[in-house]
Amino acid sequence: MENYEVVIVGAGPAGIGITSMLKDFGIENMVVLERGKVGETFDKWPEEMRFITPSFTTNFWAQMDLNSIATGTSPAFTLETEHPTGKEYANYLRTISEHFELPIIENADVEKVNYSDKQFTIDIKHMESISSKFLIWAAGEYQYPDINAFPGSELCLHNSKVDSWKNIKGNEFYIIGGNESGIDAAINLSKLGKKVHVLDEKSDPDAKITDPSETLTPYTVDRLMDEITNDRITLVANSKVEKIKLENNRYSIYVQGEKSMPYQCDTPPILATGFTSSLSMVKDLFDWHESKSYVLLNENDESRKTPGLFLVGPQVRHEDLILCFIYKYRQRFGVVANAIGTRLEMDTSFLEQYREEGLYKDDLGACGEECPC
């Protein structure tokens, strides 16, 4: 069995980002396991979906591109676009992995992870098992759509299963979920001349908070305001869906509250309910919050239950601080690299250079503050 110091599971933005830093840091005995191809998740985005955060080439002024996940790189420079599509960003990830010669094994589908005697054993489908001292879980969420949000969810079409909104048949649609993906779907359907109803369980969808993990970004609000003037989009607040039934060849959408008659439509409702955790394979190696919605990590983004198991990417969370956007979770790469480097008795002062680039933030005390105006 081949033994590594570090094994990274997942070659998306989180996996590519942390691996780039670890290689720059000097860790050589490591490998990245990717179940498909590098960037494959982004290749599966709907054709019309674009990044909501803008890309600018600002490295010259010592500020990283918001959508960059590796030092000295910029999607804006590589792709020459401000809001990349999924396929464009996948190309950026592949460019990084090739340029830095990252040790990635594609089509390596992890089947099982065991932990014993301070060592991880990783079983890989159709390949020999490997072992490691440290394991970094960087698998994303897009491949795990939340399709069990309520009874009848299986009758719906999850937005992640759409290759292009141009291919969706019908003239009127109900979208369940009013966050970024739901509004993006509504905008693109409306542009095609479709009538759209967005059912949002929030009581005040216009409430202003500054955390983009919980509110619409200005990019999306701008697009929505431009399109809503065409009177094809209806936003319905306080509409938490209880169940969906197929009755007389029509879809009946039942919501909580006093509404006696369900919404009805001829087309499958569109689920924009987000994604579930990719941690199911290693769920027993973590302690979970009482809500079971996220894992509990120590100050190094390490499992409180299993030493040496680190989490990077959109599932990292510390209490009310959600780090699901690229420019947010990349700030913790240096924290993980420092913890691993310290235990390997390496000189971690090399990592200090990453602080100014926003790749090494170990103090979250100032995070979570709202803007005064």
Short mmCIF file of C-alpha atoms in Angstrom, two decimals:
data_model
loop_
_atom_site.label_atom_id
_atom_site.label_comp_id
_atom_site.label_asym_id
_atom_site.label_seq_id
_atom_site.Cartn_x
_atom_site.Cartn_y
_atom_site.Cartn_z
CA MET A 1 0.00 0.00 0.00
CA GLU A 2 1.44 3.34 -1.05
CA ASN A 3 1.75 5.77 1.83
CA TYR A 4 1.49 9.57 1.56
CA GLU A 5 1.94 12.39 4.01
CA VAL A 6 -1.17 14.16 2.69
CA VAL A 7 -4.13 12.96 0.63
CA ILE A 8 -6.60 15.51 -0.73
CA VAL A 9 -10.05 14.32 -1.82
CA GLY A 10 -11.50 16.52 -4.55
CA ALA A 11 -9.94 18.57 -7.37
CA GLY A 12 -12.38 21.46 -7.43
CA PRO A 13 -11.50 25.02 -6.35
CA ALA A 14 -10.88 23.98 -2.73
CA GLY A 15 -8.75 20.95 -3.61
CA ILE A 16 -6.76 22.74 -6.32
CA GLY A 17 -6.29 25.77 -4.05
CA ILE A 18 -5.02 23.95 -0.98
CA THR A 19 -2.83 21.63 -3.07
CA SER A 20 -1.23 24.59 -4.85
CA MET A 21 -0.36 26.13 -1.49
CA LEU A 22 0.98 22.87 -0.04
CA LYS A 23 3.21 22.30 -3.07
CA ASP A 24 4.48 25.88 -2.92
CA PHE A 25 5.10 25.31 0.78
CA GLY A 26 7.31 22.31 -0.01
CA ILE A 27 5.14 19.26 0.67
CA GLU A 28 5.91 16.72 -2.04
CA ASN A 29 4.60 13.39 -0.78
CA MET A 30 0.93 14.04 -1.45
CA VAL A 31 -1.78 13.16 -3.96
CA VAL A 32 -5.19 14.53 -5.01
CA LEU A 33 -8.00 12.08 -5.71
CA GLU A 34 -10.66 13.33 -8.14
CA ARG A 35 -13.66 11.10 -8.85
CA GLY A 36 -14.05 12.53 -12.37
CA LYS A 37 -12.05 15.13 -14.27
CA VAL A 38 -10.61 18.37 -12.92
CA GLY A 39 -13.32 21.01 -13.14
CA GLU A 40 -16.01 18.47 -14.03
CA THR A 41 -18.56 19.97 -11.63
CA PHE A 42 -18.32 23.36 -13.32
CA ASP A 43 -18.68 21.75 -16.73
CA LYS A 44 -22.13 20.63 -15.55
CA TRP A 45 -23.43 24.10 -14.70
CA PRO A 46 -26.38 25.33 -16.77
CA GLU A 47 -25.01 27.01 -19.87
CA GLU A 48 -26.37 30.41 -18.79
CA MET A 49 -25.12 30.34 -15.19
CA ARG A 50 -22.20 32.64 -14.42
CA PHE A 51 -20.14 33.52 -11.36
CA ILE A 52 -21.90 36.08 -9.18
CA THR A 53 -18.61 37.46 -7.88
CA PRO A 54 -16.67 39.64 -10.38
CA SER A 55 -13.18 38.75 -11.54
CA PHE A 56 -10.59 41.51 -11.84
CA THR A 57 -6.88 41.20 -12.48
CA THR A 58 -5.62 43.03 -9.40
CA ASN A 59 -2.51 41.00 -8.54
CA PHE A 60 -0.38 43.97 -9.69
CA TRP A 61 -1.77 45.89 -6.69
CA ALA A 62 -1.24 42.92 -4.33
CA GLN A 63 -4.94 42.07 -4.17
CA MET A 64 -6.12 38.73 -5.46
CA ASP A 65 -8.89 38.26 -7.98
CA LEU A 66 -12.03 37.43 -5.98
CA ASN A 67 -12.44 34.16 -7.87
CA SER A 68 -8.79 33.08 -7.70
CA ILE A 69 -7.85 30.13 -5.53
CA ALA A 70 -4.06 30.10 -6.03
CA THR A 71 -1.43 32.76 -5.56
CA GLY A 72 -0.24 34.52 -8.73
CA THR A 73 -3.31 33.51 -10.74
CA SER A 74 -6.40 35.35 -11.94
CA PRO A 75 -9.45 33.98 -13.76
CA ALA A 76 -9.95 37.46 -15.25
CA PHE A 77 -6.51 37.33 -16.81
CA THR A 78 -6.76 33.69 -17.92
CA LEU A 79 -10.34 33.81 -19.19
CA GLU A 80 -10.65 37.51 -20.13
CA THR A 81 -14.13 37.76 -18.65
CA GLU A 82 -15.60 39.35 -15.53
CA HIS A 83 -18.27 36.78 -14.66
CA PRO A 84 -17.05 33.37 -15.87
CA THR A 85 -19.36 30.57 -16.93
CA GLY A 86 -18.94 27.13 -15.39
CA LYS A 87 -17.07 25.79 -18.41
CA GLU A 88 -14.77 28.81 -18.42
CA TYR A 89 -13.93 28.39 -14.74
CA ALA A 90 -13.32 24.67 -15.26
CA ASN A 91 -10.71 25.69 -17.84
CA TYR A 92 -9.09 27.99 -15.26
CA LEU A 93 -8.83 25.09 -12.78
CA ARG A 94 -7.30 22.80 -15.39
CA THR A 95 -4.82 25.51 -16.37
CA ILE A 96 -3.69 25.86 -12.74
CA SER A 97 -3.35 22.11 -12.21
CA GLU A 98 -1.23 21.79 -15.36
CA HIS A 99 0.87 24.90 -14.76
CA PHE A 100 1.79 23.95 -11.20
CA GLU A 101 2.03 20.23 -12.10
CA LEU A 102 -0.22 19.20 -9.25
CA PRO A 103 -0.22 15.46 -8.34
CA ILE A 104 -3.82 14.69 -9.35
CA ILE A 105 -5.25 11.27 -10.10
CA GLU A 106 -8.46 11.60 -12.12
CA ASN A 107 -11.26 9.01 -12.16
CA ALA A 108 -10.26 8.03 -8.62
CA ASP A 109 -13.61 7.41 -6.92
CA VAL A 110 -13.13 7.13 -3.15
CA GLU A 111 -15.32 4.36 -1.76
CA LYS A 112 -14.33 4.17 1.91
CA VAL A 113 -12.11 5.88 4.48
CA ASN A 114 -10.84 4.16 7.62
CA TYR A 115 -8.89 5.68 10.48
CA SER A 116 -6.73 3.61 12.81
CA ASP A 117 -3.46 4.11 14.69
CA LYS A 118 -3.17 7.73 13.55
CA GLN A 119 -3.31 6.65 9.91
CA PHE A 120 -5.97 6.98 7.19
CA THR A 121 -6.65 4.19 4.73
CA ILE A 122 -8.47 5.29 1.57
CA ASP A 123 -10.17 2.65 -0.59
CA ILE A 124 -10.54 3.69 -4.25
CA LYS A 125 -12.86 2.05 -6.76
CA HIS A 126 -10.97 -0.21 -9.21
CA MET A 127 -7.64 0.92 -7.73
CA GLU A 128 -5.32 -0.12 -4.93
CA SER A 129 -5.93 1.42 -1.52
CA ILE A 130 -3.58 4.10 -0.24
CA SER A 131 -2.77 5.45 3.21
CA SER A 132 -1.84 8.84 4.61
CA LYS A 133 -0.95 10.67 7.78
CA PHE A 134 -3.23 13.59 6.94
CA LEU A 135 -6.48 13.67 4.97
CA ILE A 136 -7.96 16.88 3.55
CA TRP A 137 -11.60 16.60 2.51
CA ALA A 138 -12.14 19.03 -0.37
CA ALA A 139 -15.08 17.38 -2.12
CA GLY A 140 -17.69 19.94 -3.14
CA GLU A 141 -21.47 19.90 -2.92
CA TYR A 142 -22.73 20.40 -6.47
CA GLN A 143 -22.77 16.67 -7.15
CA TYR A 144 -25.10 16.18 -4.16
CA PRO A 145 -28.31 18.14 -4.93
CA ASP A 146 -30.92 18.33 -2.20
CA ILE A 147 -33.75 16.36 -3.80
CA ASN A 148 -35.42 15.23 -0.58
CA ALA A 149 -36.45 18.58 0.86
CA PHE A 150 -40.13 17.57 1.21
CA PRO A 151 -42.54 14.83 0.07
CA GLY A 152 -42.88 14.90 -3.70
CA SER A 153 -39.43 16.39 -4.32
CA GLU A 154 -38.75 13.55 -6.72
CA LEU A 155 -41.38 15.01 -9.06
CA CYS A 156 -39.29 18.17 -9.48
CA LEU A 157 -36.33 19.13 -11.61
CA HIS A 158 -33.30 20.28 -9.60
CA ASN A 159 -31.60 23.28 -11.17
CA SER A 160 -28.24 21.45 -11.17
CA LYS A 161 -29.68 18.92 -13.64
CA VAL A 162 -30.31 21.57 -16.29
CA ASP A 163 -27.73 21.78 -19.07
CA SER A 164 -29.37 24.86 -20.61
CA TRP A 165 -32.60 26.69 -19.81
CA LYS A 166 -33.27 26.83 -23.55
CA ASN A 167 -33.94 23.08 -23.47
CA ILE A 168 -36.69 23.26 -20.82
CA LYS A 169 -40.14 22.82 -22.39
CA GLY A 170 -43.16 24.79 -21.18
CA ASN A 171 -44.42 28.35 -20.82
CA GLU A 172 -45.02 28.70 -17.07
CA PHE A 173 -42.83 27.52 -14.20
CA TYR A 174 -42.77 27.41 -10.41
CA ILE A 175 -39.37 27.68 -8.77
CA ILE A 176 -38.95 26.51 -5.18
CA GLY A 177 -36.27 28.56 -3.46
CA GLY A 178 -35.49 32.26 -3.71
CA ASN A 179 -31.75 32.29 -3.17
CA GLU A 180 -29.09 32.78 -5.85
CA SER A 181 -29.79 29.65 -7.88
CA GLY A 182 -33.57 30.14 -7.80
CA ILE A 183 -33.40 33.77 -8.90
CA ASP A 184 -30.83 32.90 -11.57
CA ALA A 185 -33.22 30.28 -12.96
CA ALA A 186 -36.10 32.77 -12.89
CA ILE A 187 -34.08 35.42 -14.74
CA ASN A 188 -32.97 33.04 -17.48
CA LEU A 189 -36.45 31.58 -17.98
CA SER A 190 -37.97 35.06 -18.12
CA LYS A 191 -35.44 36.07 -20.77
CA LEU A 192 -36.81 33.20 -22.86
CA GLY A 193 -40.32 34.65 -22.54
CA LYS A 194 -41.49 32.22 -19.83
CA LYS A 195 -43.76 33.16 -16.93
CA VAL A 196 -42.12 32.35 -13.60
CA HIS A 197 -43.29 32.17 -9.97
CA VAL A 198 -40.61 32.00 -7.27
CA LEU A 199 -41.79 30.48 -3.97
CA ASP A 200 -39.53 31.68 -1.17
CA GLU A 201 -40.00 30.57 2.43
CA LYS A 202 -38.38 33.74 3.76
CA SER A 203 -40.79 36.33 5.15
CA ASP A 204 -38.78 39.29 3.90
CA PRO A 205 -36.78 38.53 0.75
CA ASP A 206 -35.73 42.18 0.54
CA ALA A 207 -34.07 42.24 3.97
CA LYS A 208 -30.59 43.74 3.68
CA ILE A 209 -27.68 41.93 5.27
CA THR A 210 -24.08 41.96 4.13
CA ASP A 211 -23.29 38.24 4.14
CA PRO A 212 -23.53 37.07 0.51
CA SER A 213 -24.04 33.53 1.78
CA GLU A 214 -27.48 34.54 2.98
CA THR A 215 -28.63 37.30 0.65
CA LEU A 216 -28.64 38.09 -3.06
CA THR A 217 -25.52 39.66 -4.48
CA PRO A 218 -25.71 43.04 -6.24
CA TYR A 219 -24.96 41.28 -9.54
CA THR A 220 -28.09 39.15 -9.16
CA VAL A 221 -30.23 42.01 -7.88
CA ASP A 222 -29.26 44.12 -10.90
CA ARG A 223 -30.21 41.36 -13.31
CA LEU A 224 -33.46 40.70 -11.46
CA MET A 225 -34.47 44.36 -11.51
CA ASP A 226 -33.76 44.56 -15.23
CA GLU A 227 -35.85 41.49 -15.98
CA ILE A 228 -38.71 41.94 -13.50
CA THR A 229 -39.92 45.00 -15.43
CA ASN A 230 -41.12 42.60 -18.13
CA ASP A 231 -43.82 41.34 -15.70
CA ARG A 232 -42.92 37.70 -16.18
CA ILE A 233 -41.44 37.07 -12.71
CA THR A 234 -43.56 36.88 -9.55
CA LEU A 235 -41.84 36.64 -6.16
CA VAL A 236 -43.96 34.99 -3.46
CA ALA A 237 -42.66 35.28 0.14
CA ASN A 238 -43.79 33.18 3.13
CA SER A 239 -44.22 30.17 0.87
CA LYS A 240 -42.60 27.16 2.49
CA VAL A 241 -43.50 24.11 0.40
CA GLU A 242 -44.94 21.21 2.37
CA LYS A 243 -45.43 18.70 -0.43
CA ILE A 244 -46.01 18.27 -4.14
CA LYS A 245 -48.44 15.86 -5.77
CA LEU A 246 -49.17 14.88 -9.35
CA GLU A 247 -52.95 15.21 -9.64
CA ASN A 248 -54.87 14.88 -12.93
CA ASN A 249 -51.61 15.21 -14.85
CA ARG A 250 -50.83 18.52 -13.16
CA TYR A 251 -48.37 19.33 -10.40
CA SER A 252 -49.99 20.57 -7.20
CA ILE A 253 -47.72 22.55 -4.88
CA TYR A 254 -48.93 22.75 -1.27
CA VAL A 255 -47.46 25.45 0.97
CA GLN A 256 -47.68 25.99 4.71
CA GLY A 257 -50.16 28.51 6.03
CA GLU A 258 -53.73 29.44 5.35
CA LYS A 259 -53.72 29.00 1.59
CA SER A 260 -56.40 26.36 0.96
CA MET A 261 -55.81 25.72 -2.74
CA PRO A 262 -52.41 24.53 -3.99
CA TYR A 263 -50.50 26.19 -6.79
CA GLN A 264 -50.83 24.15 -9.96
CA CYS A 265 -48.74 23.91 -13.09
CA ASP A 266 -48.25 21.69 -16.11
CA THR A 267 -44.45 21.62 -15.92
CA PRO A 268 -42.33 19.95 -13.23
CA PRO A 269 -41.53 22.47 -10.48
CA ILE A 270 -37.88 23.53 -10.39
CA LEU A 271 -35.98 22.80 -7.20
CA ALA A 272 -33.52 25.50 -6.16
CA THR A 273 -33.13 24.06 -2.67
CA GLY A 274 -29.36 23.87 -2.68
CA PHE A 275 -27.18 20.89 -1.92
CA THR A 276 -26.53 18.34 0.79
CA SER A 277 -23.18 17.51 2.36
CA SER A 278 -20.51 15.51 0.53
CA LEU A 279 -19.31 14.29 3.92
CA SER A 280 -21.53 11.19 4.08
CA MET A 281 -18.55 8.91 3.47
CA VAL A 282 -16.63 10.31 6.44
CA LYS A 283 -19.55 11.49 8.56
CA ASP A 284 -18.58 9.22 11.48
CA LEU A 285 -15.13 10.82 11.63
CA PHE A 286 -16.66 14.19 12.53
CA ASP A 287 -18.74 15.54 15.39
CA TRP A 288 -21.83 17.32 14.09
CA HIS A 289 -23.75 20.36 15.24
CA GLU A 290 -27.02 19.48 16.97
CA SER A 291 -28.86 20.59 13.82
CA LYS A 292 -26.89 17.92 11.86
CA SER A 293 -26.40 20.53 9.14
CA TYR A 294 -22.66 21.10 9.56
CA VAL A 295 -19.62 19.53 11.22
CA LEU A 296 -17.79 20.90 14.24
CA LEU A 297 -14.20 21.97 13.58
CA ASN A 298 -11.39 23.20 15.77
CA GLU A 299 -9.37 26.36 15.15
CA ASN A 300 -7.40 24.56 12.40
CA ASP A 301 -10.52 23.51 10.45
CA GLU A 302 -9.79 20.01 11.69
CA SER A 303 -12.24 17.40 12.90
CA ARG A 304 -12.69 17.59 16.67
CA LYS A 305 -13.14 13.84 16.64
CA THR A 306 -10.42 12.61 14.27
CA PRO A 307 -6.97 14.26 14.44
CA GLY A 308 -5.42 14.82 11.03
CA LEU A 309 -8.72 15.09 9.16
CA PHE A 310 -9.17 18.60 7.74
CA LEU A 311 -12.04 20.21 5.87
CA VAL A 312 -11.60 22.88 3.20
CA GLY A 313 -14.16 24.40 0.86
CA PRO A 314 -17.80 25.51 1.00
CA GLN A 315 -18.75 23.25 3.92
CA VAL A 316 -16.41 24.96 6.38
CA ARG A 317 -18.39 26.74 9.03
CA HIS A 318 -17.65 28.23 12.44
CA GLU A 319 -20.83 28.92 14.40
CA ASP A 320 -22.68 31.62 12.42
CA LEU A 321 -19.79 32.24 10.02
CA ILE A 322 -20.50 30.50 6.72
CA LEU A 323 -17.52 30.23 4.37
CA CYS A 324 -19.27 28.93 1.27
CA PHE A 325 -17.95 31.38 -1.33
CA ILE A 326 -14.58 30.93 -3.00
CA TYR A 327 -13.14 34.21 -1.75
CA LYS A 328 -14.26 33.27 1.77
CA TYR A 329 -13.12 29.69 2.18
CA ARG A 330 -9.79 30.30 0.44
CA GLN A 331 -8.83 32.45 3.47
CA ARG A 332 -8.51 29.26 5.51
CA PHE A 333 -6.02 27.47 3.23
CA GLY A 334 -3.08 28.89 5.19
CA VAL A 335 -4.60 27.73 8.48
CA VAL A 336 -4.72 24.12 7.29
CA ALA A 337 -1.25 24.32 5.69
CA ASN A 338 0.21 25.73 8.92
CA ALA A 339 -1.29 22.96 11.06
CA ILE A 340 0.06 20.24 8.77
CA GLY A 341 3.45 21.92 8.38
CA THR A 342 3.86 22.32 12.13
CA ARG A 343 3.21 18.61 12.73
CA LEU A 344 5.65 17.70 9.97
CA GLU A 345 8.21 19.92 11.78
CA MET A 346 8.56 22.29 8.81
CA ASP A 347 9.42 25.98 8.98
CA THR A 348 5.95 27.53 8.64
CA SER A 349 7.20 31.14 8.43
CA PHE A 350 7.02 30.66 4.64
CA LEU A 351 3.23 30.80 4.91
CA GLU A 352 3.19 34.36 6.26
CA GLN A 353 3.38 35.75 2.73
CA TYR A 354 -0.13 34.46 2.10
CA ARG A 355 -1.72 36.72 4.69
CA GLU A 356 -1.62 39.82 2.53
CA GLU A 357 -3.19 37.86 -0.34
CA GLY A 358 -6.16 36.78 1.77
CA LEU A 359 -5.17 33.12 1.81
CA TYR A 360 -4.26 32.87 5.49
CA LYS A 361 -6.80 34.24 7.95
CA ASP A 362 -6.54 32.60 11.35
CA ASP A 363 -8.46 35.25 13.31
CA LEU A 364 -12.20 35.20 12.58
CA GLY A 365 -13.01 37.69 15.32
CA ALA A 366 -13.62 40.58 12.93
CA CYS A 367 -15.77 38.51 10.59
CA GLY A 368 -19.53 38.67 10.63
CA GLU A 369 -19.84 42.41 11.26
CA GLU A 370 -22.58 44.21 9.37
CA CYS A 371 -21.90 47.38 7.39
CA PRO A 372 -23.25 50.51 9.12
CA CYS A 373 -24.48 51.98 5.82
#
